[in-house]
Amino acid sequence: MTVILGIDIGGSGIKGAPVDTSTGQLTAERWRIPTPEGAKPADVTGVVKELVEHFQHSGPVGITFPGIVQHGVTLSAANVDQGWIGLDADRLFTEATGCDVHLINDADAAGLAEAKFGAGAGVPGVVMLLTFGTGIGSALINNGVLVPNTELGHLWLRDRHAESWASDRARENDDLNWKQWSKRASTYLQHLELLFSPDLFIIGGGISKKADRWRDLITLERSRLIPAALLNDAGIVGAAMYAETETGKEKPARPATIKAQHVEQSATRKTGTKTKTTSKPSTARKPAKKTK
């Protein structure tokens, strides 16, 4: 049995647990700490260190990040502090914790976990996981092999930025009922279906807990669709799985210059169309607590 600590950095909470990577099962209760206000690198690093110490872990650690991650460097920061852009986060977390840390995009981690231990287990061919929450995260997997950093939530549907129009936050902000939201989601999924022809869509994120409200309302041409199975554990499990595959590998040399991706700029059309951005007030940090 190989046990690796998985940590999932989210907008409201940072949670972790040790994972048996042969079964995908957590070997201890998750521990969650609220995400520090502003999600600055130094503050988030402090929480990650606290989680490592809580589990008294000294081996490899896998960590998810809500943005583009290339060779351990974070290249976008759509919902966290801009200080993450161009940061060698692998090195930052490794030096802070004394552990061998490997960073992966949060949706990619969830996709790995669902494909092996969750809703996509045993499904051959192309599997696409989409997380509908504050934005839309995506993971593209072909016969178990991940294509990282697809960022398909930033596609355009005519004059609409996909995640600003079809995410769960958009549903809440536009006060849509489930039928109205499902119509938008169907338009988005049909576009992805045309581009990638996946054998299976797995729908994760916050809405996966409410699948009975929207599942029968989604319309697709030929692909199958099912809700995610691992729910809150997917990011933790996938992060641990990724760390296991990367442990022992020599990390590529970091280029002298790295061009970071400013998502808020790439998601604004040259014609002048601007995306609607919203934010929710941050809450003060509360004491750590157990989650089940």
CSV table of C-alpha atoms in Angstrom, one decimal:
chain,number,residue,atom,x,y,z
A,1,MET,CA,0.0,0.0,0.0
A,2,THR,CA,1.3,3.4,-1.0
A,3,VAL,CA,-0.1,6.3,1.0
A,4,ILE,CA,0.4,9.8,-0.3
A,5,LEU,CA,-1.0,13.0,1.1
A,6,GLY,CA,-3.4,14.8,-1.2
A,7,ILE,CA,-4.3,18.5,-0.7
A,8,ASP,CA,-7.0,20.3,-2.6
A,9,ILE,CA,-6.8,24.2,-2.7
A,10,GLY,CA,-10.3,25.6,-3.2
A,11,GLY,CA,-11.8,29.1,-3.1
A,12,SER,CA,-13.3,28.7,0.3
A,13,GLY,CA,-11.4,25.9,1.9
A,14,ILE,CA,-8.1,24.0,1.7
A,15,LYS,CA,-8.6,20.3,2.6
A,16,GLY,CA,-6.4,17.3,2.7
A,17,ALA,CA,-6.1,13.6,3.6
A,18,PRO,CA,-3.7,10.7,3.1
A,19,VAL,CA,-4.8,8.5,0.2
A,20,ASP,CA,-4.2,4.8,-0.5
A,21,THR,CA,-3.3,5.2,-4.2
A,22,SER,CA,-4.0,1.6,-5.0
A,23,THR,CA,-7.7,1.9,-4.0
A,24,GLY,CA,-8.4,5.6,-4.0
A,25,GLN,CA,-9.6,5.4,-0.4
A,26,LEU,CA,-8.7,8.0,2.2
A,27,THR,CA,-6.9,6.5,5.1
A,28,ALA,CA,-7.8,9.2,7.6
A,29,GLU,CA,-10.6,11.8,7.9
A,30,ARG,CA,-10.2,14.9,5.7
A,31,TRP,CA,-9.0,18.0,7.5
A,32,ARG,CA,-10.2,21.3,6.2
A,33,ILE,CA,-8.9,24.9,6.9
A,34,PRO,CA,-10.6,28.0,5.4
A,35,THR,CA,-8.8,29.5,2.5
A,36,PRO,CA,-7.0,32.7,3.8
A,37,GLU,CA,-8.6,35.9,2.5
A,38,GLY,CA,-7.1,36.9,-0.8
A,39,ALA,CA,-5.4,33.5,-1.2
A,40,LYS,CA,-1.9,35.0,-1.3
A,41,PRO,CA,0.9,32.5,-1.9
A,42,ALA,CA,2.5,33.0,1.5
A,43,ASP,CA,-0.8,32.6,3.3
A,44,VAL,CA,-1.8,29.5,1.3
A,45,THR,CA,1.6,28.0,1.9
A,46,GLY,CA,1.2,28.4,5.6
A,47,VAL,CA,-2.1,26.4,5.4
A,48,VAL,CA,-0.5,23.7,3.3
A,49,LYS,CA,2.3,23.4,5.9
A,50,GLU,CA,-0.3,23.2,8.7
A,51,LEU,CA,-2.0,20.3,6.9
A,52,VAL,CA,1.2,18.4,6.4
A,53,GLU,CA,2.0,18.8,10.1
A,54,HIS,CA,-1.5,17.8,11.1
A,55,PHE,CA,-1.1,14.4,9.4
A,56,GLN,CA,2.5,14.1,10.5
A,57,HIS,CA,3.3,13.4,6.9
A,58,SER,CA,6.9,13.2,5.5
A,59,GLY,CA,6.5,11.5,2.1
A,60,PRO,CA,5.4,12.9,-1.3
A,61,VAL,CA,2.5,15.3,-1.4
A,62,GLY,CA,0.2,16.1,-4.3
A,63,ILE,CA,-1.5,19.5,-4.4
A,64,THR,CA,-4.3,20.9,-6.6
A,65,PHE,CA,-4.3,24.5,-7.8
A,66,PRO,CA,-7.3,26.4,-9.4
A,67,GLY,CA,-5.4,27.5,-12.5
A,68,ILE,CA,-2.9,26.5,-15.2
A,69,VAL,CA,0.1,24.5,-13.8
A,70,GLN,CA,3.0,23.7,-16.1
A,71,HIS,CA,6.0,21.8,-14.6
A,72,GLY,CA,5.1,23.0,-11.2
A,73,VAL,CA,4.8,26.7,-12.2
A,74,THR,CA,1.4,28.4,-11.8
A,75,LEU,CA,0.6,30.4,-14.9
A,76,SER,CA,-2.8,31.8,-14.2
A,77,ALA,CA,-4.8,33.1,-11.3
A,78,ALA,CA,-8.4,33.6,-12.1
A,79,ASN,CA,-9.8,33.2,-8.6
A,80,VAL,CA,-6.7,33.7,-6.4
A,81,ASP,CA,-4.1,36.4,-5.8
A,82,GLN,CA,-2.2,37.6,-8.9
A,83,GLY,CA,1.0,36.8,-7.1
A,84,TRP,CA,0.6,33.2,-8.2
A,85,ILE,CA,1.2,34.1,-11.8
A,86,GLY,CA,4.6,32.8,-12.9
A,87,LEU,CA,5.4,31.4,-9.5
A,88,ASP,CA,7.4,28.1,-9.0
A,89,ALA,CA,4.8,26.8,-6.6
A,90,ASP,CA,6.3,23.3,-6.5
A,91,ARG,CA,9.5,24.7,-5.1
A,92,LEU,CA,7.7,27.0,-2.7
A,93,PHE,CA,5.6,24.2,-1.2
A,94,THR,CA,8.6,21.8,-1.2
A,95,GLU,CA,10.8,24.2,0.7
A,96,ALA,CA,8.0,25.1,3.2
A,97,THR,CA,7.0,21.6,4.0
A,98,GLY,CA,10.2,19.6,3.6
A,99,CYS,CA,8.2,17.1,1.4
A,100,ASP,CA,8.5,16.3,-2.2
A,101,VAL,CA,5.5,18.3,-3.6
A,102,HIS,CA,3.9,17.9,-7.0
A,103,LEU,CA,1.3,20.4,-8.2
A,104,ILE,CA,-1.6,19.8,-10.6
A,105,ASN,CA,-4.6,21.7,-11.9
A,106,ASP,CA,-7.6,21.0,-9.7
A,107,ALA,CA,-9.9,19.8,-12.5
A,108,ASP,CA,-7.2,17.6,-13.9
A,109,ALA,CA,-6.8,16.0,-10.5
A,110,ALA,CA,-10.5,15.4,-10.2
A,111,GLY,CA,-10.5,13.9,-13.7
A,112,LEU,CA,-7.7,11.5,-12.9
A,113,ALA,CA,-9.5,10.3,-9.8
A,114,GLU,CA,-12.9,9.9,-11.5
A,115,ALA,CA,-11.4,8.1,-14.5
A,116,LYS,CA,-9.8,5.5,-12.3
A,117,PHE,CA,-11.9,5.2,-9.1
A,118,GLY,CA,-15.1,7.0,-9.8
A,119,ALA,CA,-17.7,7.5,-12.5
A,120,GLY,CA,-15.3,6.8,-15.4
A,121,ALA,CA,-13.7,3.7,-14.0
A,122,GLY,CA,-13.5,1.0,-16.7
A,123,VAL,CA,-14.6,3.4,-19.5
A,124,PRO,CA,-12.3,3.2,-22.5
A,125,GLY,CA,-11.8,6.0,-25.0
A,126,VAL,CA,-12.2,9.7,-24.4
A,127,VAL,CA,-13.6,10.8,-21.0
A,128,MET,CA,-14.2,14.5,-20.3
A,129,LEU,CA,-14.8,15.8,-16.8
A,130,LEU,CA,-16.3,19.2,-16.3
A,131,THR,CA,-16.6,20.9,-12.9
A,132,PHE,CA,-19.4,23.5,-12.7
A,133,GLY,CA,-18.9,25.9,-9.8
A,134,THR,CA,-17.5,29.4,-9.6
A,135,GLY,CA,-16.2,28.8,-13.1
A,136,ILE,CA,-16.0,25.7,-15.3
A,137,GLY,CA,-13.0,23.4,-14.9
A,138,SER,CA,-12.2,20.7,-17.4
A,139,ALA,CA,-10.1,17.5,-17.7
A,140,LEU,CA,-9.6,15.5,-20.9
A,141,ILE,CA,-8.5,11.9,-20.6
A,142,ASN,CA,-7.9,9.4,-23.3
A,143,ASN,CA,-7.7,5.7,-22.3
A,144,GLY,CA,-6.5,6.8,-18.8
A,145,VAL,CA,-3.9,9.3,-20.1
A,146,LEU,CA,-4.5,13.0,-19.1
A,147,VAL,CA,-4.1,15.9,-21.5
A,148,PRO,CA,-3.3,18.6,-18.9
A,149,ASN,CA,-4.5,22.2,-18.7
A,150,THR,CA,-7.3,22.1,-21.2
A,151,GLU,CA,-9.1,25.1,-19.6
A,152,LEU,CA,-12.3,24.5,-21.7
A,153,GLY,CA,-14.3,26.8,-19.5
A,154,HIS,CA,-12.8,29.7,-21.4
A,155,LEU,CA,-14.2,28.7,-24.8
A,156,TRP,CA,-16.4,31.2,-26.5
A,157,LEU,CA,-19.9,30.4,-27.7
A,158,ARG,CA,-20.5,33.1,-30.2
A,159,ASP,CA,-20.4,36.2,-28.1
A,160,ARG,CA,-20.5,34.4,-24.8
A,161,HIS,CA,-17.6,33.4,-22.5
A,162,ALA,CA,-18.6,29.8,-21.5
A,163,GLU,CA,-18.0,29.8,-17.8
A,164,SER,CA,-19.4,33.3,-17.4
A,165,TRP,CA,-22.6,32.1,-19.0
A,166,ALA,CA,-23.0,28.5,-18.0
A,167,SER,CA,-21.2,28.0,-14.6
A,168,ASP,CA,-23.1,27.3,-11.4
A,169,ARG,CA,-22.3,30.9,-10.3
A,170,ALA,CA,-23.9,32.2,-13.5
A,171,ARG,CA,-27.0,30.2,-12.6
A,172,GLU,CA,-27.1,31.8,-9.2
A,173,ASN,CA,-26.3,35.3,-10.5
A,174,ASP,CA,-28.8,35.2,-13.3
A,175,ASP,CA,-31.4,33.6,-11.0
A,176,LEU,CA,-32.0,30.7,-13.4
A,177,ASN,CA,-34.1,27.7,-12.6
A,178,TRP,CA,-32.7,24.3,-13.4
A,179,LYS,CA,-34.5,24.0,-16.8
A,180,GLN,CA,-33.1,27.4,-17.9
A,181,TRP,CA,-29.5,26.5,-16.7
A,182,SER,CA,-29.7,23.1,-18.3
A,183,LYS,CA,-30.5,24.7,-21.7
A,184,ARG,CA,-27.3,26.8,-21.4
A,185,ALA,CA,-25.3,23.8,-20.2
A,186,SER,CA,-26.6,21.7,-23.1
A,187,THR,CA,-25.5,24.3,-25.6
A,188,TYR,CA,-22.0,24.3,-24.1
A,189,LEU,CA,-21.7,20.5,-23.9
A,190,GLN,CA,-23.0,20.1,-27.4
A,191,HIS,CA,-20.2,22.4,-28.6
A,192,LEU,CA,-17.6,20.3,-26.7
A,193,GLU,CA,-19.2,17.2,-28.2
A,194,LEU,CA,-18.7,18.6,-31.7
A,195,LEU,CA,-15.0,19.4,-31.0
A,196,PHE,CA,-13.9,16.3,-29.0
A,197,SER,CA,-16.6,13.5,-29.5
A,198,PRO,CA,-16.1,12.2,-25.9
A,199,ASP,CA,-17.4,8.8,-25.1
A,200,LEU,CA,-18.4,10.1,-21.7
A,201,PHE,CA,-19.0,13.4,-19.9
A,202,ILE,CA,-18.6,13.4,-16.2
A,203,ILE,CA,-20.2,16.4,-14.5
A,204,GLY,CA,-18.6,17.4,-11.2
A,205,GLY,CA,-18.4,20.5,-9.0
A,206,GLY,CA,-21.0,21.7,-6.7
A,207,ILE,CA,-23.9,20.8,-9.0
A,208,SER,CA,-23.0,17.1,-8.9
A,209,LYS,CA,-24.7,16.9,-5.5
A,210,LYS,CA,-28.0,18.0,-7.1
A,211,ALA,CA,-27.9,15.7,-10.2
A,212,ASP,CA,-31.5,14.8,-9.8
A,213,ARG,CA,-32.5,18.4,-10.6
A,214,TRP,CA,-30.7,18.7,-13.9
A,215,ARG,CA,-29.6,15.3,-15.2
A,216,ASP,CA,-32.7,14.5,-17.3
A,217,LEU,CA,-32.8,18.1,-18.6
A,218,ILE,CA,-29.4,18.0,-20.4
A,219,THR,CA,-29.6,17.2,-24.1
A,220,LEU,CA,-26.7,15.7,-26.0
A,221,GLU,CA,-26.2,14.3,-29.5
A,222,ARG,CA,-24.4,11.1,-28.9
A,223,SER,CA,-22.2,11.2,-25.8
A,224,ARG,CA,-23.2,9.7,-22.5
A,225,LEU,CA,-23.3,11.9,-19.3
A,226,ILE,CA,-23.2,10.9,-15.7
A,227,PRO,CA,-22.6,12.9,-12.4
A,228,ALA,CA,-19.2,12.6,-10.7
A,229,ALA,CA,-19.0,9.9,-8.0
A,230,LEU,CA,-16.2,11.0,-5.7
A,231,LEU,CA,-17.6,14.5,-5.0
A,232,ASN,CA,-15.4,16.3,-2.4
A,233,ASP,CA,-12.7,13.6,-2.4
A,234,ALA,CA,-11.9,13.8,-6.1
A,235,GLY,CA,-9.3,16.5,-5.9
A,236,ILE,CA,-7.5,15.0,-2.9
A,237,VAL,CA,-7.4,11.5,-4.5
A,238,GLY,CA,-6.3,12.8,-7.9
A,239,ALA,CA,-3.6,15.0,-6.4
A,240,ALA,CA,-2.2,12.0,-4.6
A,241,MET,CA,-2.4,9.9,-7.8
A,242,TYR,CA,-0.4,12.5,-9.7
A,243,ALA,CA,2.2,12.8,-7.0
A,244,GLU,CA,2.7,9.1,-7.1
A,245,THR,CA,3.4,9.1,-10.9
A,246,GLU,CA,5.8,12.1,-10.6
A,247,THR,CA,7.8,11.0,-7.6
A,248,GLY,CA,11.3,10.1,-8.6
A,249,LYS,CA,11.2,11.8,-12.0
A,250,GLU,CA,13.6,14.6,-12.7
A,251,LYS,CA,11.7,17.8,-13.0
A,252,PRO,CA,12.3,19.8,-16.3
A,253,ALA,CA,14.6,22.8,-16.0
A,254,ARG,CA,12.6,26.0,-15.6
A,255,PRO,CA,12.9,28.3,-18.7
A,256,ALA,CA,14.7,31.5,-18.1
A,257,THR,CA,11.5,33.4,-19.0
A,258,ILE,CA,8.0,32.2,-18.6
A,259,LYS,CA,5.0,34.0,-20.3
A,260,ALA,CA,2.1,33.7,-17.8
A,261,GLN,CA,-1.5,33.6,-19.0
A,262,HIS,CA,-3.8,36.4,-17.8
A,263,VAL,CA,-7.1,34.6,-18.1
A,264,GLU,CA,-9.2,37.8,-17.6
A,265,GLN,CA,-7.5,39.2,-20.7
A,266,SER,CA,-7.7,36.2,-22.9
A,267,ALA,CA,-11.4,35.9,-22.1
A,268,THR,CA,-12.1,39.4,-23.4
A,269,ARG,CA,-12.7,39.7,-27.1
A,270,LYS,CA,-10.8,42.2,-29.2
A,271,THR,CA,-14.1,43.6,-30.4
A,272,GLY,CA,-14.6,45.1,-26.9
A,273,THR,CA,-16.9,42.5,-25.4
A,274,LYS,CA,-16.1,42.2,-21.7
A,275,THR,CA,-16.9,39.3,-19.4
A,276,LYS,CA,-19.0,39.9,-16.4
A,277,THR,CA,-17.1,39.2,-13.3
A,278,THR,CA,-18.5,38.8,-9.8
A,279,SER,CA,-17.0,38.1,-6.5
A,280,LYS,CA,-18.3,37.1,-3.1
A,281,PRO,CA,-17.2,38.6,0.1
A,282,SER,CA,-14.5,36.7,1.8
A,283,THR,CA,-15.0,35.4,5.3
A,284,ALA,CA,-12.6,35.6,8.2
A,285,ARG,CA,-10.5,32.6,8.8
A,286,LYS,CA,-12.0,30.1,11.3
A,287,PRO,CA,-10.4,27.4,13.3
A,288,ALA,CA,-9.6,24.1,11.4
A,289,LYS,CA,-12.4,21.5,11.5
A,290,LYS,CA,-13.0,18.0,10.5
A,291,THR,CA,-15.1,17.2,7.5
A,292,LYS,CA,-16.8,13.9,6.7
